[in-house]
Amino acid sequence: MYKEQVDMTRVPRHVAIIMDGNGRWAKALGKERTYGHAEGAQRAIEVMTAAVDLGIEYLTLYTFSTENWNRPEAEVSAIMSLLLKYLEEELFIKRNARFRVIGEIDRLPKPVQDVVRYMEERTKDHTATCMVLALSYSSKWEMTNAVKQIAAKVKDGEMSIDDITDKDIDANLSTSFMPDPDLMIRTGGEQRLSNYLLWQCAYSEFYFTETYWPDFREEDLCKAIVDYQNRQRRFGKTGEQVEDKK
Ligand code: FPP
């Protein structure tokens, strides 16, 4: 059991997940893609619950990308319905978990916007895992916004170009309230970031698995964490320097 192998004193603070493979999982069973999303939504809830048990501080799930708006309307609307169904279950309230969203919320259907805003407000003082759903999110959208905000401050004389640091870029991203991901997991066999947290993953550890998202369970999360815990994070330093600091 991987769960027993997790070193609870060194759990990654922030785990980000690209939940890929719902469509292929459903197709392999001869079912519609939306069946895969429905099963995937249940896994998302299970993994969120596991994150609370493991004491992960932030869990960011890539739920709907800016590019996903190009999918067939029926599939988009099925994913939106799943959000309404599962966010209303108030798992966050039962487990004292915080809920946040990153992305272009204004593009979401009004009922989804309402639930998301209500849940953010309702859970803002919760102290267990912060569950962050990326909805209508893409890194390029987010970075473009950050550039516009910084440019506006320069234009208004609030800051000068020479004063801009990477901290200012951090502060103008939608993720400014959380640390960068320690561990980035992608299910479904592909090995790419697909416009997700590009800036924030500068020093993240990557974990790719062939497992389709609807088959990804608590044990798979623990396996990824054990793998992460067996790596040495050097942040550009030498292995010896990192060892000396221990
Ligand atoms: C990627 O698989 C998955 C998505 C684009 C949608 C993810 C949405 C959910 C799991 C529902 C979320 C609900 C909650 C409550 C968080 P894919 O469709 O791209 O799979 P494929 O690569 O096999 O086609």
PDB file of C-alpha atoms and ligand atoms in Angstrom:
ATOM      1  CA  MET A   1       0.000   0.000   0.000  1.00  0.00           C
ATOM      2  CA  TYR A   2       1.449   3.351  -1.061  1.00  0.00           C
ATOM      3  CA  LYS A   3      -0.648   5.178   1.538  1.00  0.00           C
ATOM      4  CA  GLU A   4       1.444   3.634   4.317  1.00  0.00           C
ATOM      5  CA  GLN A   5       4.658   4.680   2.563  1.00  0.00           C
ATOM      6  CA  VAL A   6       3.818   8.396   2.471  1.00  0.00           C
ATOM      7  CA  ASP A   7       6.068  10.384   4.827  1.00  0.00           C
ATOM      8  CA  MET A   8       3.425  12.559   6.481  1.00  0.00           C
ATOM      9  CA  THR A   9       6.088  15.043   7.625  1.00  0.00           C
ATOM     10  CA  ARG A  10       7.070  15.867   4.010  1.00  0.00           C
ATOM     11  CA  VAL A  11       3.804  15.976   2.119  1.00  0.00           C
ATOM     12  CA  PRO A  12       3.919  18.416  -0.846  1.00  0.00           C
ATOM     13  CA  ARG A  13       2.203  21.687   0.064  1.00  0.00           C
ATOM     14  CA  HIS A  14       0.679  22.139  -3.362  1.00  0.00           C
ATOM     15  CA  VAL A  15      -0.319  19.340  -5.727  1.00  0.00           C
ATOM     16  CA  ALA A  16      -1.628  20.278  -9.183  1.00  0.00           C
ATOM     17  CA  ILE A  17      -3.396  17.737 -11.384  1.00  0.00           C
ATOM     18  CA  ILE A  18      -4.220  17.614 -15.090  1.00  0.00           C
ATOM     19  CA  MET A  19      -7.148  15.193 -15.079  1.00  0.00           C
ATOM     20  CA  ASP A  20      -6.821  13.705 -18.562  1.00  0.00           C
ATOM     21  CA  GLY A  21      -8.261  10.625 -20.221  1.00  0.00           C
ATOM     22  CA  ASN A  22     -11.991  10.786 -19.424  1.00  0.00           C
ATOM     23  CA  GLY A  23     -12.976  10.530 -23.083  1.00  0.00           C
ATOM     24  CA  ARG A  24     -10.643   7.641 -23.930  1.00  0.00           C
ATOM     25  CA  TRP A  25     -11.679   5.797 -20.768  1.00  0.00           C
ATOM     26  CA  ALA A  26     -15.353   5.997 -21.793  1.00  0.00           C
ATOM     27  CA  LYS A  27     -14.606   5.090 -25.413  1.00  0.00           C
ATOM     28  CA  ALA A  28     -12.749   1.962 -24.308  1.00  0.00           C
ATOM     29  CA  LEU A  29     -15.976   0.875 -22.610  1.00  0.00           C
ATOM     30  CA  GLY A  30     -18.060   1.719 -25.686  1.00  0.00           C
ATOM     31  CA  LYS A  31     -19.709   4.663 -23.868  1.00  0.00           C
ATOM     32  CA  GLU A  32     -20.166   8.385 -24.547  1.00  0.00           C
ATOM     33  CA  ARG A  33     -17.383  10.795 -23.527  1.00  0.00           C
ATOM     34  CA  THR A  34     -19.754  12.432 -21.035  1.00  0.00           C
ATOM     35  CA  TYR A  35     -19.910   9.137 -19.121  1.00  0.00           C
ATOM     36  CA  GLY A  36     -16.156   9.478 -18.632  1.00  0.00           C
ATOM     37  CA  HIS A  37     -16.569  13.006 -17.292  1.00  0.00           C
ATOM     38  CA  ALA A  38     -19.259  11.876 -14.844  1.00  0.00           C
ATOM     39  CA  GLU A  39     -16.983   9.143 -13.513  1.00  0.00           C
ATOM     40  CA  GLY A  40     -14.090  11.624 -13.548  1.00  0.00           C
ATOM     41  CA  ALA A  41     -16.058  14.050 -11.394  1.00  0.00           C
ATOM     42  CA  GLN A  42     -16.468  11.327  -8.771  1.00  0.00           C
ATOM     43  CA  ARG A  43     -12.716  10.697  -8.813  1.00  0.00           C
ATOM     44  CA  ALA A  44     -12.155  14.434  -8.366  1.00  0.00           C
ATOM     45  CA  ILE A  45     -14.265  14.381  -5.216  1.00  0.00           C
ATOM     46  CA  GLU A  46     -12.436  11.260  -3.927  1.00  0.00           C
ATOM     47  CA  VAL A  47      -9.031  12.796  -4.600  1.00  0.00           C
ATOM     48  CA  MET A  48     -10.115  16.016  -2.866  1.00  0.00           C
ATOM     49  CA  THR A  49     -11.110  13.995   0.172  1.00  0.00           C
ATOM     50  CA  ALA A  50      -7.781  12.135   0.101  1.00  0.00           C
ATOM     51  CA  ALA A  51      -5.959  15.479  -0.080  1.00  0.00           C
ATOM     52  CA  VAL A  52      -7.626  16.582   3.161  1.00  0.00           C
ATOM     53  CA  ASP A  53      -6.608  13.310   4.851  1.00  0.00           C
ATOM     54  CA  LEU A  54      -3.017  13.701   3.645  1.00  0.00           C
ATOM     55  CA  GLY A  55      -2.832  17.297   4.833  1.00  0.00           C
ATOM     56  CA  ILE A  56      -2.089  18.717   1.375  1.00  0.00           C
ATOM     57  CA  GLU A  57      -2.510  22.489   1.685  1.00  0.00           C
ATOM     58  CA  TYR A  58      -3.467  23.248  -1.936  1.00  0.00           C
ATOM     59  CA  LEU A  59      -4.907  20.988  -4.615  1.00  0.00           C
ATOM     60  CA  THR A  60      -5.428  22.597  -8.034  1.00  0.00           C
ATOM     61  CA  LEU A  61      -7.448  20.611 -10.546  1.00  0.00           C
ATOM     62  CA  TYR A  62      -7.399  21.527 -14.243  1.00  0.00           C
ATOM     63  CA  THR A  63     -11.111  21.114 -14.763  1.00  0.00           C
ATOM     64  CA  PHE A  64     -11.904  23.173 -17.860  1.00  0.00           C
ATOM     65  CA  SER A  65      -9.386  24.985 -20.035  1.00  0.00           C
ATOM     66  CA  THR A  66      -9.952  28.049 -22.202  1.00  0.00           C
ATOM     67  CA  GLU A  67      -9.439  25.720 -25.187  1.00  0.00           C
ATOM     68  CA  ASN A  68     -12.148  23.332 -23.909  1.00  0.00           C
ATOM     69  CA  TRP A  69     -14.804  25.880 -24.991  1.00  0.00           C
ATOM     70  CA  ASN A  70     -14.143  24.542 -28.513  1.00  0.00           C
ATOM     71  CA  ARG A  71     -15.560  21.114 -27.617  1.00  0.00           C
ATOM     72  CA  PRO A  72     -19.064  20.097 -28.787  1.00  0.00           C
ATOM     73  CA  GLU A  73     -21.735  22.109 -26.972  1.00  0.00           C
ATOM     74  CA  ALA A  74     -23.303  18.993 -25.443  1.00  0.00           C
ATOM     75  CA  GLU A  75     -19.990  17.973 -23.859  1.00  0.00           C
ATOM     76  CA  VAL A  76     -19.357  21.471 -22.473  1.00  0.00           C
ATOM     77  CA  SER A  77     -22.829  21.583 -21.004  1.00  0.00           C
ATOM     78  CA  ALA A  78     -22.413  18.087 -19.474  1.00  0.00           C
ATOM     79  CA  ILE A  79     -19.233  19.239 -17.686  1.00  0.00           C
ATOM     80  CA  MET A  80     -20.991  22.389 -16.425  1.00  0.00           C
ATOM     81  CA  SER A  81     -23.868  20.259 -15.077  1.00  0.00           C
ATOM     82  CA  LEU A  82     -21.388  18.045 -13.234  1.00  0.00           C
ATOM     83  CA  LEU A  83     -19.914  21.111 -11.585  1.00  0.00           C
ATOM     84  CA  LEU A  84     -23.344  22.178 -10.387  1.00  0.00           C
ATOM     85  CA  LYS A  85     -24.106  18.696  -9.118  1.00  0.00           C
ATOM     86  CA  TYR A  86     -20.905  18.140  -7.184  1.00  0.00           C
ATOM     87  CA  LEU A  87     -20.252  21.645  -5.903  1.00  0.00           C
ATOM     88  CA  GLU A  88     -23.709  21.710  -4.401  1.00  0.00           C
ATOM     89  CA  GLU A  89     -22.891  18.607  -2.389  1.00  0.00           C
ATOM     90  CA  GLU A  90     -20.997  20.836   0.001  1.00  0.00           C
ATOM     91  CA  LEU A  91     -18.150  18.406   0.534  1.00  0.00           C
ATOM     92  CA  PHE A  92     -16.120  21.475   1.346  1.00  0.00           C
ATOM     93  CA  ILE A  93     -18.286  22.295   4.293  1.00  0.00           C
ATOM     94  CA  LYS A  94     -18.246  18.764   5.716  1.00  0.00           C
ATOM     95  CA  ARG A  95     -14.433  18.535   5.485  1.00  0.00           C
ATOM     96  CA  ASN A  96     -13.609  22.161   6.437  1.00  0.00           C
ATOM     97  CA  ALA A  97     -11.946  22.552   3.023  1.00  0.00           C
ATOM     98  CA  ARG A  98     -11.592  25.917   1.294  1.00  0.00           C
ATOM     99  CA  PHE A  99     -12.802  26.378  -2.247  1.00  0.00           C
ATOM    100  CA  ARG A 100     -11.304  28.720  -4.832  1.00  0.00           C
ATOM    101  CA  VAL A 101     -11.532  29.097  -8.564  1.00  0.00           C
ATOM    102  CA  ILE A 102      -8.974  30.411 -11.045  1.00  0.00           C
ATOM    103  CA  GLY A 103      -9.911  31.364 -14.598  1.00  0.00           C
ATOM    104  CA  GLU A 104     -12.308  33.520 -16.564  1.00  0.00           C
ATOM    105  CA  ILE A 105     -15.289  33.013 -14.286  1.00  0.00           C
ATOM    106  CA  ASP A 106     -17.401  35.511 -16.225  1.00  0.00           C
ATOM    107  CA  ARG A 107     -17.478  33.155 -19.214  1.00  0.00           C
ATOM    108  CA  LEU A 108     -19.144  30.360 -17.214  1.00  0.00           C
ATOM    109  CA  PRO A 109     -22.931  29.857 -17.280  1.00  0.00           C
ATOM    110  CA  LYS A 110     -24.612  32.091 -14.679  1.00  0.00           C
ATOM    111  CA  PRO A 111     -25.721  29.222 -12.349  1.00  0.00           C
ATOM    112  CA  VAL A 112     -22.124  27.909 -12.247  1.00  0.00           C
ATOM    113  CA  GLN A 113     -20.806  31.415 -11.533  1.00  0.00           C
ATOM    114  CA  ASP A 114     -23.306  31.747  -8.690  1.00  0.00           C
ATOM    115  CA  VAL A 115     -22.365  28.407  -7.084  1.00  0.00           C
ATOM    116  CA  VAL A 116     -18.665  29.083  -7.426  1.00  0.00           C
ATOM    117  CA  ARG A 117     -18.904  32.546  -5.863  1.00  0.00           C
ATOM    118  CA  TYR A 118     -21.165  31.281  -3.087  1.00  0.00           C
ATOM    119  CA  MET A 119     -18.761  28.423  -2.284  1.00  0.00           C
ATOM    120  CA  GLU A 120     -15.739  30.730  -2.249  1.00  0.00           C
ATOM    121  CA  GLU A 121     -17.458  33.071   0.191  1.00  0.00           C
ATOM    122  CA  ARG A 122     -18.953  30.270   2.310  1.00  0.00           C
ATOM    123  CA  THR A 123     -15.597  28.470   2.779  1.00  0.00           C
ATOM    124  CA  LYS A 124     -13.216  31.437   3.006  1.00  0.00           C
ATOM    125  CA  ASP A 125     -12.359  30.859   6.676  1.00  0.00           C
ATOM    126  CA  HIS A 126     -11.927  27.078   6.371  1.00  0.00           C
ATOM    127  CA  THR A 127      -8.534  25.765   7.390  1.00  0.00           C
ATOM    128  CA  ALA A 128      -8.219  22.335   5.697  1.00  0.00           C
ATOM    129  CA  THR A 129      -7.048  21.829   2.086  1.00  0.00           C
ATOM    130  CA  CYS A 130      -7.735  24.660  -0.352  1.00  0.00           C
ATOM    131  CA  MET A 131      -9.338  23.037  -3.404  1.00  0.00           C
ATOM    132  CA  VAL A 132      -8.724  25.165  -6.450  1.00  0.00           C
ATOM    133  CA  LEU A 133     -10.625  24.442  -9.639  1.00  0.00           C
ATOM    134  CA  ALA A 134      -9.175  25.900 -12.829  1.00  0.00           C
ATOM    135  CA  LEU A 135     -12.258  26.795 -14.856  1.00  0.00           C
ATOM    136  CA  SER A 136     -12.039  28.498 -18.226  1.00  0.00           C
ATOM    137  CA  TYR A 137      -8.361  28.824 -17.349  1.00  0.00           C
ATOM    138  CA  SER A 138      -5.221  29.007 -19.440  1.00  0.00           C
ATOM    139  CA  SER A 139      -1.753  30.202 -18.506  1.00  0.00           C
ATOM    140  CA  LYS A 140      -1.428  32.392 -21.575  1.00  0.00           C
ATOM    141  CA  TRP A 141      -4.702  34.160 -20.699  1.00  0.00           C
ATOM    142  CA  GLU A 142      -3.514  34.626 -17.127  1.00  0.00           C
ATOM    143  CA  MET A 143      -0.040  35.885 -18.076  1.00  0.00           C
ATOM    144  CA  THR A 144      -1.485  38.289 -20.646  1.00  0.00           C
ATOM    145  CA  ASN A 145      -3.713  39.706 -17.889  1.00  0.00           C
ATOM    146  CA  ALA A 146      -0.754  40.075 -15.543  1.00  0.00           C
ATOM    147  CA  VAL A 147       1.178  41.989 -18.215  1.00  0.00           C
ATOM    148  CA  LYS A 148      -1.816  44.315 -18.764  1.00  0.00           C
ATOM    149  CA  GLN A 149      -2.171  44.981 -15.014  1.00  0.00           C
ATOM    150  CA  ILE A 150       1.529  45.736 -14.579  1.00  0.00           C
ATOM    151  CA  ALA A 151       1.578  47.924 -17.707  1.00  0.00           C
ATOM    152  CA  ALA A 152      -1.399  49.888 -16.348  1.00  0.00           C
ATOM    153  CA  LYS A 153       0.468  50.519 -13.067  1.00  0.00           C
ATOM    154  CA  VAL A 154       3.513  51.742 -14.978  1.00  0.00           C
ATOM    155  CA  LYS A 155       1.298  53.982 -17.112  1.00  0.00           C
ATOM    156  CA  ASP A 156      -0.353  55.453 -14.004  1.00  0.00           C
ATOM    157  CA  GLY A 157       3.056  56.126 -12.440  1.00  0.00           C
ATOM    158  CA  GLU A 158       2.479  53.623  -9.587  1.00  0.00           C
ATOM    159  CA  MET A 159       5.667  51.717 -10.488  1.00  0.00           C
ATOM    160  CA  SER A 160       8.596  52.078 -12.843  1.00  0.00           C
ATOM    161  CA  ILE A 161       9.728  49.524 -15.418  1.00  0.00           C
ATOM    162  CA  ASP A 162      13.048  48.992 -13.625  1.00  0.00           C
ATOM    163  CA  ASP A 163      11.214  48.047 -10.411  1.00  0.00           C
ATOM    164  CA  ILE A 164       9.368  45.084 -12.005  1.00  0.00           C
ATOM    165  CA  THR A 165      10.483  41.768 -10.502  1.00  0.00           C
ATOM    166  CA  ASP A 166       9.227  38.198 -10.765  1.00  0.00           C
ATOM    167  CA  LYS A 167       7.367  38.836  -7.485  1.00  0.00           C
ATOM    168  CA  ASP A 168       5.245  41.451  -9.282  1.00  0.00           C
ATOM    169  CA  ILE A 169       4.369  38.883 -11.927  1.00  0.00           C
ATOM    170  CA  ASP A 170       3.448  36.362  -9.187  1.00  0.00           C
ATOM    171  CA  ALA A 171       1.275  38.982  -7.511  1.00  0.00           C
ATOM    172  CA  ASN A 172      -0.679  39.682 -10.691  1.00  0.00           C
ATOM    173  CA  LEU A 173      -1.493  36.064 -11.541  1.00  0.00           C
ATOM    174  CA  SER A 174      -4.772  34.471 -10.474  1.00  0.00           C
ATOM    175  CA  THR A 175      -2.720  32.085  -8.303  1.00  0.00           C
ATOM    176  CA  SER A 176      -1.234  34.893  -6.166  1.00  0.00           C
ATOM    177  CA  PHE A 177      -2.879  33.512  -3.013  1.00  0.00           C
ATOM    178  CA  MET A 178      -0.999  30.187  -3.055  1.00  0.00           C
ATOM    179  CA  PRO A 179       2.534  28.787  -3.321  1.00  0.00           C
ATOM    180  CA  ASP A 180       3.760  27.292  -6.616  1.00  0.00           C
ATOM    181  CA  PRO A 181       2.997  23.591  -7.165  1.00  0.00           C
ATOM    182  CA  ASP A 182       5.531  21.201  -5.652  1.00  0.00           C
ATOM    183  CA  LEU A 183       4.130  18.296  -7.622  1.00  0.00           C
ATOM    184  CA  MET A 184       2.367  18.370 -10.994  1.00  0.00           C
ATOM    185  CA  ILE A 185       0.537  15.167 -11.928  1.00  0.00           C
ATOM    186  CA  ARG A 186      -0.866  14.404 -15.380  1.00  0.00           C
ATOM    187  CA  THR A 187      -2.980  11.326 -15.971  1.00  0.00           C
ATOM    188  CA  GLY A 188      -3.916   9.805 -19.326  1.00  0.00           C
ATOM    189  CA  GLY A 189      -0.501   9.125 -20.825  1.00  0.00           C
ATOM    190  CA  GLU A 190       0.283  12.496 -22.453  1.00  0.00           C
ATOM    191  CA  GLN A 191       3.384  14.375 -21.332  1.00  0.00           C
ATOM    192  CA  ARG A 192       2.629  18.064 -21.718  1.00  0.00           C
ATOM    193  CA  LEU A 193       1.334  21.019 -19.710  1.00  0.00           C
ATOM    194  CA  SER A 194      -1.480  22.081 -22.075  1.00  0.00           C
ATOM    195  CA  ASN A 195      -1.357  25.749 -21.028  1.00  0.00           C
ATOM    196  CA  TYR A 196      -1.634  24.956 -17.291  1.00  0.00           C
ATOM    197  CA  LEU A 197       0.354  26.869 -14.638  1.00  0.00           C
ATOM    198  CA  LEU A 198       3.311  27.426 -16.988  1.00  0.00           C
ATOM    199  CA  TRP A 199       4.935  30.178 -14.905  1.00  0.00           C
ATOM    200  CA  GLN A 200       4.147  28.518 -11.588  1.00  0.00           C
ATOM    201  CA  CYS A 201       5.710  25.158 -12.571  1.00  0.00           C
ATOM    202  CA  ALA A 202       9.226  26.572 -12.991  1.00  0.00           C
ATOM    203  CA  TYR A 203      10.527  24.216 -10.271  1.00  0.00           C
ATOM    204  CA  SER A 204       7.699  21.711  -9.881  1.00  0.00           C
ATOM    205  CA  GLU A 205       8.344  17.988  -9.991  1.00  0.00           C
ATOM    206  CA  PHE A 206       6.411  16.265 -12.791  1.00  0.00           C
ATOM    207  CA  TYR A 207       4.684  12.923 -12.512  1.00  0.00           C
ATOM    208  CA  PHE A 208       3.075  11.357 -15.571  1.00  0.00           C
ATOM    209  CA  THR A 209       0.938   8.241 -15.469  1.00  0.00           C
ATOM    210  CA  GLU A 210      -0.767   6.211 -18.188  1.00  0.00           C
ATOM    211  CA  THR A 211      -3.785   5.745 -15.906  1.00  0.00           C
ATOM    212  CA  TYR A 212      -6.902   7.464 -17.246  1.00  0.00           C
ATOM    213  CA  TRP A 213      -8.405   9.951 -14.800  1.00  0.00           C
ATOM    214  CA  PRO A 214     -11.570   7.877 -14.072  1.00  0.00           C
ATOM    215  CA  ASP A 215      -9.256   5.089 -12.820  1.00  0.00           C
ATOM    216  CA  PHE A 216      -7.123   7.390 -10.644  1.00  0.00           C
ATOM    217  CA  ARG A 217      -7.763   6.763  -6.960  1.00  0.00           C
ATOM    218  CA  GLU A 218      -6.323   7.649  -3.558  1.00  0.00           C
ATOM    219  CA  GLU A 219      -3.668   4.932  -3.924  1.00  0.00           C
ATOM    220  CA  ASP A 220      -2.514   6.456  -7.231  1.00  0.00           C
ATOM    221  CA  LEU A 221      -2.206   9.852  -5.547  1.00  0.00           C
ATOM    222  CA  CYS A 222      -0.172   8.288  -2.736  1.00  0.00           C
ATOM    223  CA  LYS A 223       2.043   6.515  -5.290  1.00  0.00           C
ATOM    224  CA  ALA A 224       2.782   9.866  -6.969  1.00  0.00           C
ATOM    225  CA  ILE A 225       3.577  11.451  -3.591  1.00  0.00           C
ATOM    226  CA  VAL A 226       5.922   8.599  -2.617  1.00  0.00           C
ATOM    227  CA  ASP A 227       7.685   8.988  -5.984  1.00  0.00           C
ATOM    228  CA  TYR A 228       7.975  12.751  -5.333  1.00  0.00           C
ATOM    229  CA  GLN A 229       9.346  12.153  -1.843  1.00  0.00           C
ATOM    230  CA  ASN A 230      12.102   9.957  -3.275  1.00  0.00           C
ATOM    231  CA  ARG A 231      13.415  12.773  -5.473  1.00  0.00           C
ATOM    232  CA  GLN A 232      15.931  15.440  -4.564  1.00  0.00           C
ATOM    233  CA  ARG A 233      14.766  18.979  -5.347  1.00  0.00           C
ATOM    234  CA  ARG A 234      17.822  21.084  -6.108  1.00  0.00           C
ATOM    235  CA  PHE A 235      16.367  24.402  -7.364  1.00  0.00           C
ATOM    236  CA  GLY A 236      19.479  24.961  -9.505  1.00  0.00           C
ATOM    237  CA  LYS A 237      21.942  24.067  -6.732  1.00  0.00           C
ATOM    238  CA  THR A 238      24.236  21.034  -6.595  1.00  0.00           C
ATOM    239  CA  GLY A 239      23.213  17.824  -4.861  1.00  0.00           C
ATOM    240  CA  GLU A 240      25.935  18.396  -2.240  1.00  0.00           C
ATOM    241  CA  GLN A 241      24.683  21.881  -1.425  1.00  0.00           C
ATOM    242  CA  VAL A 242      21.174  20.554  -0.901  1.00  0.00           C
ATOM    243  CA  GLU A 243      22.445  17.681   1.293  1.00  0.00           C
ATOM    244  CA  ASP A 244      24.548  20.104   3.413  1.00  0.00           C
ATOM    245  CA  LYS A 245      21.483  22.214   4.220  1.00  0.00           C
ATOM    246  CA  LYS A 246      19.640  19.257   5.805  1.00  0.00           C
TER     247      LYS A 246
HETATM  248  C1  FPP B   1      -9.934  15.714 -19.763  1.00  0.00           C
HETATM  249  O1  FPP B   1     -10.241  14.465 -20.344  1.00  0.00           O
HETATM  250  C2  FPP B   1     -10.993  16.125 -18.880  1.00  0.00           C
HETATM  251  C3  FPP B   1     -11.739  17.255 -19.006  1.00  0.00           C
HETATM  252  C4  FPP B   1     -11.518  18.239 -20.085  1.00  0.00           C
HETATM  253  C5  FPP B   1     -12.858  17.557 -18.096  1.00  0.00           C
HETATM  254  C6  FPP B   1     -12.545  17.319 -16.651  1.00  0.00           C
HETATM  255  C7  FPP B   1     -13.782  17.499 -15.888  1.00  0.00           C
HETATM  256  C8  FPP B   1     -14.148  16.686 -14.868  1.00  0.00           C
HETATM  257  C9  FPP B   1     -13.361  15.535 -14.401  1.00  0.00           C
HETATM  258  C10 FPP B   1     -15.393  16.987 -14.138  1.00  0.00           C
HETATM  259  C11 FPP B   1     -15.015  17.872 -12.993  1.00  0.00           C
HETATM  260  C12 FPP B   1     -15.957  17.903 -11.922  1.00  0.00           C
HETATM  261  C13 FPP B   1     -15.625  18.282 -10.665  1.00  0.00           C
HETATM  262  C14 FPP B   1     -16.639  18.181  -9.621  1.00  0.00           C
HETATM  263  C15 FPP B   1     -14.276  18.791 -10.323  1.00  0.00           C
HETATM  264  P1  FPP B   1     -10.504  14.389 -21.907  1.00  0.00           P
HETATM  265  O2  FPP B   1     -11.945  14.573 -22.155  1.00  0.00           O
HETATM  266  O3  FPP B   1      -9.632  15.377 -22.625  1.00  0.00           O
HETATM  267  O4  FPP B   1     -10.064  12.926 -22.198  1.00  0.00           O
HETATM  268  P2  FPP B   1      -9.439  12.363 -23.553  1.00  0.00           P
HETATM  269  O5  FPP B   1      -8.069  12.974 -23.669  1.00  0.00           O
HETATM  270  O6  FPP B   1      -9.394  10.897 -23.302  1.00  0.00           O
HETATM  271  O7  FPP B   1     -10.354  12.747 -24.665  1.00  0.00           O
END
